[in-house]
Short mmCIF file of C-alpha atoms in Angstrom, two decimals:
data_model
loop_
_atom_site.label_atom_id
_atom_site.label_comp_id
_atom_site.label_asym_id
_atom_site.label_seq_id
_atom_site.Cartn_x
_atom_site.Cartn_y
_atom_site.Cartn_z
CA UNK Z 1 9.55 -28.15 20.05
CA UNK Z 2 5.95 -28.16 21.08
CA UNK Z 3 3.33 -29.01 18.56
CA UNK Z 4 0.82 -26.25 17.99
CA UNK Z 5 -2.71 -27.06 18.64
CA UNK Z 6 -4.92 -27.03 15.47
CA UNK Z 7 -8.35 -25.44 15.75
CA UNK Z 8 -11.36 -27.84 15.60
CA UNK Z 9 -11.55 -28.34 11.81
CA UNK Z 10 -15.18 -29.19 11.67
CA UNK Z 11 -15.97 -26.14 13.59
CA UNK Z 12 -13.76 -24.06 11.35
CA UNK Z 13 -15.65 -25.52 8.36
CA UNK Z 14 -18.96 -24.51 9.91
CA UNK Z 15 -17.80 -21.03 10.56
CA UNK Z 16 -16.35 -20.46 7.05
CA UNK Z 17 -19.49 -21.85 5.26
CA UNK Z 18 -21.74 -19.76 7.45
CA UNK Z 19 -19.73 -16.58 6.41
CA UNK Z 20 -19.58 -17.41 2.74
CA UNK Z 21 -23.25 -18.40 2.47
CA UNK Z 22 -24.43 -15.54 4.60
CA UNK Z 23 -26.94 -17.74 6.45
CA UNK Z 24 -26.66 -20.18 9.22
CA UNK Z 25 -29.65 -22.11 7.81
CA UNK Z 26 -27.94 -22.48 4.43
CA UNK Z 27 -24.76 -23.52 5.98
CA UNK Z 28 -26.47 -26.12 8.27
CA UNK Z 29 -28.30 -27.45 5.12
CA UNK Z 30 -25.10 -27.59 3.19
CA UNK Z 31 -23.31 -29.56 5.95
CA UNK Z 32 -26.29 -31.73 6.78
CA UNK Z 33 -26.42 -30.42 10.31
CA UNK Z 34 -29.27 -29.20 12.51
CA UNK Z 35 -29.12 -25.46 13.29
CA UNK Z 36 -28.35 -26.21 16.90
CA UNK Z 37 -25.41 -28.57 15.95
CA UNK Z 38 -24.10 -25.79 13.67
CA UNK Z 39 -24.24 -23.34 16.48
CA UNK Z 40 -22.40 -25.78 18.83
CA UNK Z 41 -19.65 -26.24 16.38
CA UNK Z 42 -19.18 -22.41 16.03
CA UNK Z 43 -19.42 -22.15 19.75
CA UNK Z 44 -16.48 -24.60 20.08
CA UNK Z 45 -14.45 -22.49 17.67
CA UNK Z 46 -15.27 -19.28 19.69
CA UNK Z 47 -14.02 -21.10 22.86
CA UNK Z 48 -10.90 -22.14 21.14
CA UNK Z 49 -10.03 -18.70 19.94
CA UNK Z 50 -11.48 -16.79 22.94
CA UNK Z 51 -13.47 -14.47 20.81
CA UNK Z 52 -17.05 -13.80 19.95
CA UNK Z 53 -17.33 -14.43 16.20
CA UNK Z 54 -21.06 -14.05 15.81
CA UNK Z 55 -23.91 -12.32 17.65
CA UNK Z 56 -27.06 -14.44 18.03
CA UNK Z 57 -30.54 -13.00 18.05
CA UNK Z 58 -33.97 -14.57 17.04
CA UNK Z 59 -32.22 -17.53 15.47
CA UNK Z 60 -30.08 -15.27 13.31
CA UNK Z 61 -26.30 -15.05 13.48
CA UNK Z 62 -24.62 -11.87 12.64
CA UNK Z 63 -20.76 -11.66 12.09
CA UNK Z 64 -19.00 -9.49 14.71
CA UNK Z 65 -16.07 -7.21 13.87
CA UNK Z 66 -13.80 -9.79 15.51
CA UNK Z 67 -15.47 -12.53 13.47
CA UNK Z 68 -14.87 -10.64 10.27
CA UNK Z 69 -11.20 -10.09 11.13
CA UNK Z 70 -10.86 -13.75 11.94
CA UNK Z 71 -12.42 -14.78 8.68
CA UNK Z 72 -10.17 -12.41 6.66
CA UNK Z 73 -7.04 -13.79 8.50
CA UNK Z 74 -7.99 -17.50 8.15
CA UNK Z 75 -9.73 -17.70 4.76
CA UNK Z 76 -6.48 -17.14 2.57
CA UNK Z 77 -4.71 -19.79 4.46
CA UNK Z 78 -7.53 -22.24 3.87
CA UNK Z 79 -7.33 -21.46 0.20
CA UNK Z 80 -3.61 -21.94 0.25
CA UNK Z 81 -4.17 -25.28 1.98
CA UNK Z 82 -6.62 -26.35 -0.59
CA UNK Z 83 -4.19 -25.43 -3.41
CA UNK Z 84 -1.36 -27.32 -1.66
CA UNK Z 85 -3.59 -30.51 -1.31
CA UNK Z 86 -4.61 -30.10 -4.97
CA UNK Z 87 -0.97 -29.89 -6.16
CA UNK Z 88 -0.08 -33.09 -4.35
CA UNK Z 89 -3.19 -35.01 -5.38
CA UNK Z 90 -2.84 -38.01 -7.72
CA UNK Z 91 -6.48 -37.18 -8.89
CA UNK Z 92 -5.71 -33.86 -10.53
CA UNK Z 93 -8.66 -32.74 -12.71
CA UNK Z 94 -9.68 -29.53 -14.35
CA UNK Z 95 -11.93 -27.06 -12.49
CA UNK Z 96 -14.64 -25.98 -14.94
CA UNK Z 97 -16.67 -22.74 -14.51
CA UNK Z 98 -19.71 -21.91 -16.68
CA UNK Z 99 -19.64 -18.13 -16.73
CA UNK Z 100 -22.12 -15.84 -18.45
CA UNK Z 101 -20.75 -12.45 -19.45
CA UNK Z 102 -21.65 -9.61 -21.78
CA UNK Z 103 -19.29 -9.30 -24.88
CA UNK Z 104 -18.27 -5.71 -24.09
CA UNK Z 105 -17.27 -6.57 -20.51
CA UNK Z 106 -15.49 -9.64 -21.61
CA UNK Z 107 -13.43 -8.18 -24.36
CA UNK Z 108 -12.43 -4.88 -22.54
CA UNK Z 109 -12.27 -5.86 -18.93
CA UNK Z 110 -12.25 -9.61 -18.33
CA UNK Z 111 -10.06 -11.07 -21.06
CA UNK Z 112 -7.10 -8.64 -20.62
CA UNK Z 113 -6.80 -9.94 -17.04
CA UNK Z 114 -7.61 -13.62 -17.35
CA UNK Z 115 -3.86 -14.52 -17.82
CA UNK Z 116 -3.33 -13.52 -14.13
CA UNK Z 117 -6.20 -15.88 -13.10
CA UNK Z 118 -4.73 -18.70 -15.22
CA UNK Z 119 -1.35 -18.21 -13.62
CA UNK Z 120 -2.78 -18.25 -10.12
CA UNK Z 121 -5.04 -21.26 -10.76
CA UNK Z 122 -3.93 -23.23 -13.87
CA UNK Z 123 -6.44 -25.96 -13.36
CA UNK Z 124 -9.41 -23.38 -13.52
CA UNK Z 125 -10.89 -23.25 -16.97
CA UNK Z 126 -13.94 -21.14 -18.00
CA UNK Z 127 -16.55 -21.82 -20.54
CA UNK Z 128 -17.85 -18.39 -21.64
CA UNK Z 129 -21.54 -17.86 -22.54
CA UNK Z 130 -22.48 -14.48 -24.06
CA UNK Z 131 -26.15 -15.47 -24.68
CA UNK Z 132 -29.15 -13.59 -23.59
CA UNK Z 133 -31.01 -13.70 -20.24
CA UNK Z 134 -27.82 -14.42 -18.28
CA UNK Z 135 -29.33 -13.73 -14.76
CA UNK Z 136 -32.20 -15.96 -15.35
CA UNK Z 137 -29.87 -18.90 -16.30
CA UNK Z 138 -27.69 -18.61 -13.17
CA UNK Z 139 -27.92 -21.85 -11.20
CA UNK Z 140 -29.26 -23.68 -14.31
CA UNK Z 141 -27.00 -23.58 -17.45
CA UNK Z 142 -24.65 -21.07 -15.73
CA UNK Z 143 -22.60 -21.30 -12.52
CA UNK Z 144 -22.21 -17.59 -12.35
CA UNK Z 145 -22.58 -14.41 -14.47
CA UNK Z 146 -21.48 -10.87 -14.88
CA UNK Z 147 -24.52 -8.82 -15.80
CA UNK Z 148 -25.51 -5.24 -16.39
CA UNK Z 149 -28.45 -4.53 -14.01
CA UNK Z 150 -30.25 -1.92 -11.90
CA UNK Z 151 -29.93 -4.56 -9.16
CA UNK Z 152 -29.86 -8.37 -9.30
CA UNK Z 153 -32.83 -10.46 -8.22
CA UNK Z 154 -33.16 -11.30 -4.56
CA UNK Z 155 -31.97 -14.81 -3.64
CA UNK Z 156 -28.59 -14.32 -5.61
CA UNK Z 157 -25.26 -13.62 -4.03
CA UNK Z 158 -24.30 -10.38 -5.75
CA UNK Z 159 -21.24 -8.08 -5.85
CA UNK Z 160 -21.43 -4.68 -7.53
CA UNK Z 161 -18.36 -4.19 -9.65
CA UNK Z 162 -18.63 -0.57 -10.59
CA UNK Z 163 -20.56 2.67 -10.71
CA UNK Z 164 -21.08 4.32 -14.00
CA UNK Z 165 -22.18 7.53 -15.70
CA UNK Z 166 -24.17 7.60 -18.89
CA UNK Z 167 -22.89 9.43 -21.96
CA UNK Z 168 -24.21 10.23 -25.39
CA UNK Z 169 -21.29 8.95 -27.59
CA UNK Z 170 -20.97 10.27 -31.19
CA UNK Z 171 -18.51 10.57 -33.93
CA UNK Z 172 -16.50 13.65 -33.84
CA UNK Z 173 -17.83 14.79 -37.17
CA UNK Z 174 -21.51 14.53 -35.85
CA UNK Z 175 -20.54 16.31 -32.61
CA UNK Z 176 -19.09 19.20 -34.63
CA UNK Z 177 -22.48 19.48 -36.56
CA UNK Z 178 -24.57 19.41 -33.34
CA UNK Z 179 -22.35 22.14 -31.67
CA UNK Z 180 -21.23 22.50 -28.08
CA UNK Z 181 -24.56 23.22 -26.45
CA UNK Z 182 -27.54 20.88 -26.51
CA UNK Z 183 -30.20 21.86 -29.10
CA UNK Z 184 -33.45 19.89 -28.82
CA UNK Z 185 -34.48 20.71 -32.36
CA UNK Z 186 -31.21 19.29 -33.78
CA UNK Z 187 -31.28 16.23 -31.52
CA UNK Z 188 -34.89 15.47 -32.70
CA UNK Z 189 -33.50 14.85 -36.13
CA UNK Z 190 -30.98 12.26 -34.98
CA UNK Z 191 -30.97 8.47 -34.59
CA UNK Z 192 -30.15 7.25 -31.23
CA UNK Z 193 -28.54 3.88 -30.48
CA UNK Z 194 -29.87 2.06 -27.40
CA UNK Z 195 -28.52 -1.22 -25.89
CA UNK Z 196 -31.14 -3.78 -25.07
CA UNK Z 197 -29.64 -4.11 -21.63
CA UNK Z 198 -29.82 -0.37 -20.86
CA UNK Z 199 -33.33 0.81 -21.86
CA UNK Z 200 -33.64 3.36 -19.06
CA UNK Z 201 -30.20 5.15 -19.81
CA UNK Z 202 -31.77 7.26 -22.57
CA UNK Z 203 -34.48 8.53 -20.13
CA UNK Z 204 -31.81 9.38 -17.59
CA UNK Z 205 -29.75 11.25 -20.22
CA UNK Z 206 -32.78 13.11 -21.43
CA UNK Z 207 -33.88 14.12 -17.91
CA UNK Z 208 -30.33 15.47 -17.21
CA UNK Z 209 -30.58 17.75 -20.18
CA UNK Z 210 -34.20 18.75 -19.24
CA UNK Z 211 -35.34 17.31 -22.50
CA UNK Z 212 -37.67 14.57 -21.16
CA UNK Z 213 -39.98 15.07 -24.27
CA UNK Z 214 -37.20 14.62 -26.86
CA UNK Z 215 -38.53 12.37 -29.52
CA UNK Z 216 -35.74 11.49 -31.96
CA UNK Z 217 -36.16 10.67 -35.59
CA UNK Z 218 -35.39 7.01 -34.82
CA UNK Z 219 -34.16 4.61 -32.08
CA UNK Z 220 -32.10 1.70 -33.21
CA UNK Z 221 -31.66 -1.17 -30.68
CA UNK Z 222 -28.44 -3.22 -30.34
CA UNK Z 223 -27.46 -6.24 -28.12
CA UNK Z 224 -23.71 -5.55 -28.64
CA UNK Z 225 -21.99 -2.56 -27.10
CA UNK Z 226 -18.93 -3.03 -29.47
CA UNK Z 227 -21.15 -2.79 -32.59
CA UNK Z 228 -22.90 0.27 -31.06
CA UNK Z 229 -19.62 2.02 -30.76
CA UNK Z 230 -18.63 1.14 -34.28
CA UNK Z 231 -22.06 2.36 -35.58
CA UNK Z 232 -21.60 5.59 -33.79
CA UNK Z 233 -18.03 5.94 -35.23
CA UNK Z 234 -19.42 5.48 -38.66
CA UNK Z 235 -21.93 8.31 -38.07
CA UNK Z 236 -25.03 6.01 -37.95
CA UNK Z 237 -26.32 7.46 -34.71
CA UNK Z 238 -25.72 8.62 -31.11
CA UNK Z 239 -24.91 5.79 -28.70
CA UNK Z 240 -26.14 6.10 -25.19
CA UNK Z 241 -23.68 4.07 -23.28
CA UNK Z 242 -21.45 4.14 -20.16
CA UNK Z 243 -18.35 6.33 -19.91
CA UNK Z 244 -16.51 3.11 -19.13
CA UNK Z 245 -17.18 1.88 -22.64
CA UNK Z 246 -15.82 4.99 -24.27
CA UNK Z 247 -12.74 5.13 -22.10
CA UNK Z 248 -11.86 1.45 -22.62
CA UNK Z 249 -12.57 1.42 -26.35
CA UNK Z 250 -10.05 4.23 -26.94
CA UNK Z 251 -11.49 5.02 -30.40
CA UNK Z 252 -10.11 8.34 -31.52
CA UNK Z 253 -13.08 8.75 -33.85
CA UNK Z 254 -15.64 9.07 -30.96
CA UNK Z 255 -16.37 11.77 -28.39
CA UNK Z 256 -18.63 12.38 -25.39
CA UNK Z 257 -21.35 14.52 -26.70
CA UNK Z 258 -21.60 17.82 -24.72
CA UNK Z 259 -19.41 16.49 -21.96
CA UNK Z 260 -22.57 15.78 -19.92
CA UNK Z 261 -22.19 13.22 -17.09
CA UNK Z 262 -25.33 11.42 -15.87
CA UNK Z 263 -25.50 8.84 -13.21
CA UNK Z 264 -26.37 5.51 -14.69
CA UNK Z 265 -29.38 3.49 -13.41
CA UNK Z 266 -27.10 0.35 -14.23
CA UNK Z 267 -24.02 -1.33 -12.90
CA UNK Z 268 -22.05 -4.36 -13.59
CA UNK Z 269 -22.61 -7.15 -11.01
CA UNK Z 270 -21.15 -10.59 -10.36
CA UNK Z 271 -23.96 -12.93 -9.48
CA UNK Z 272 -24.27 -16.59 -8.45
CA UNK Z 273 -26.40 -18.65 -6.25
CA UNK Z 274 -25.23 -18.38 -2.58
CA UNK Z 275 -24.64 -22.17 -2.40
CA UNK Z 276 -22.48 -21.98 -5.52
CA UNK Z 277 -19.77 -20.20 -3.48
CA UNK Z 278 -18.99 -23.63 -1.96
CA UNK Z 279 -18.09 -24.93 -5.41
CA UNK Z 280 -14.35 -24.45 -5.81
CA UNK Z 281 -14.39 -23.02 -9.40
CA UNK Z 282 -17.07 -20.41 -8.46
CA UNK Z 283 -15.16 -19.57 -5.31
CA UNK Z 284 -11.77 -19.18 -7.06
CA UNK Z 285 -13.22 -16.92 -9.72
CA UNK Z 286 -15.17 -14.95 -7.25
CA UNK Z 287 -12.32 -14.29 -4.94
CA UNK Z 288 -9.99 -13.30 -7.87
CA UNK Z 289 -12.52 -10.95 -9.32
CA UNK Z 290 -12.97 -9.17 -6.04
CA UNK Z 291 -9.16 -8.69 -5.65
CA UNK Z 292 -8.63 -7.81 -9.29
CA UNK Z 293 -11.14 -4.97 -9.27
CA UNK Z 294 -11.68 -5.20 -13.02
#
C-alpha cells in the first residue's frame, strides 16, 4: 500500500498561523520569519495542494474562498492531532485559562455549558475573574474576556456573541400600577435601575418611547445584573436590561414593561489579543465558544 505524501508541515503551520492571527506580519513575527520567507512557505503549500489560498496585493494577504475551505477542512484535524499527541505525552499538564466574564453571563450562559467543555478538554481549567475593566486587562492579567460592549477596542481579536434588545423590566405588581400604555408622568415618579456596563441603554429606551426628556425620580446604578433583577422583582425600581437577561432568569415575578423592544447599543463579545489565539488554552476555549453558540 502506497504511503500518502504529507503536506510540508512548516508550510502548513505558516498558513494556519496567518489565518488565525489575521495578519501575515503577525504570523511572521510569531514564527521568527521574514515576510518573504513566510510567503515562500505558503507558496510551497499552494503548490502542494494546487490551489490559490491567498491573494497578495500591496504586501497584504487575503484568504481566498478556496483558502477558507482548506482551512475549515484542515484545522479540525490539526486540533485532533494536537489532542492525540497530548494524550500520549508523558508530560501531561493542566492547561490554564485566565478568563474575565460578567457574573450574569457566567451564571446564566457560560456555567450551564462548561461541563461540555470539560468533557471535550479535561486538561483545560479556567480561572474566572468577574472584576471591573475586563477589556483593559486583556493581555495583562487576563488571557481573554467576555465583555458587554458597543464594540471592542481596535487591536483585539473579537467575536460578537449575540444581538440584543433593551427592555424595561419591572415587577408584575408595578407593571399593573403603571398600566399598559407608557405614561411619562407616571414614569417620572419611578426609580430606574441602570447597569454600570449599559449606561446608554436607558437613552435608547427613552428614545424608542419618544420620551427623550423623561427625568425619573431617581436612577440607581448597579454592577450586577442578577442583583438588578432581584431589586426589580422586589419592586425597588424598573431595570433597564437586555431581553436575554429576562428570558434566562425565568423569574415569574418579573415582566417586560409595555412589551416594547428596543435595539440595544451593546452586545456580548469574546475578546483576546490576536497572538493569544496561538496559546492552546485560549484557542480551545475560543473554538468551543464559537461552536457552542451560548
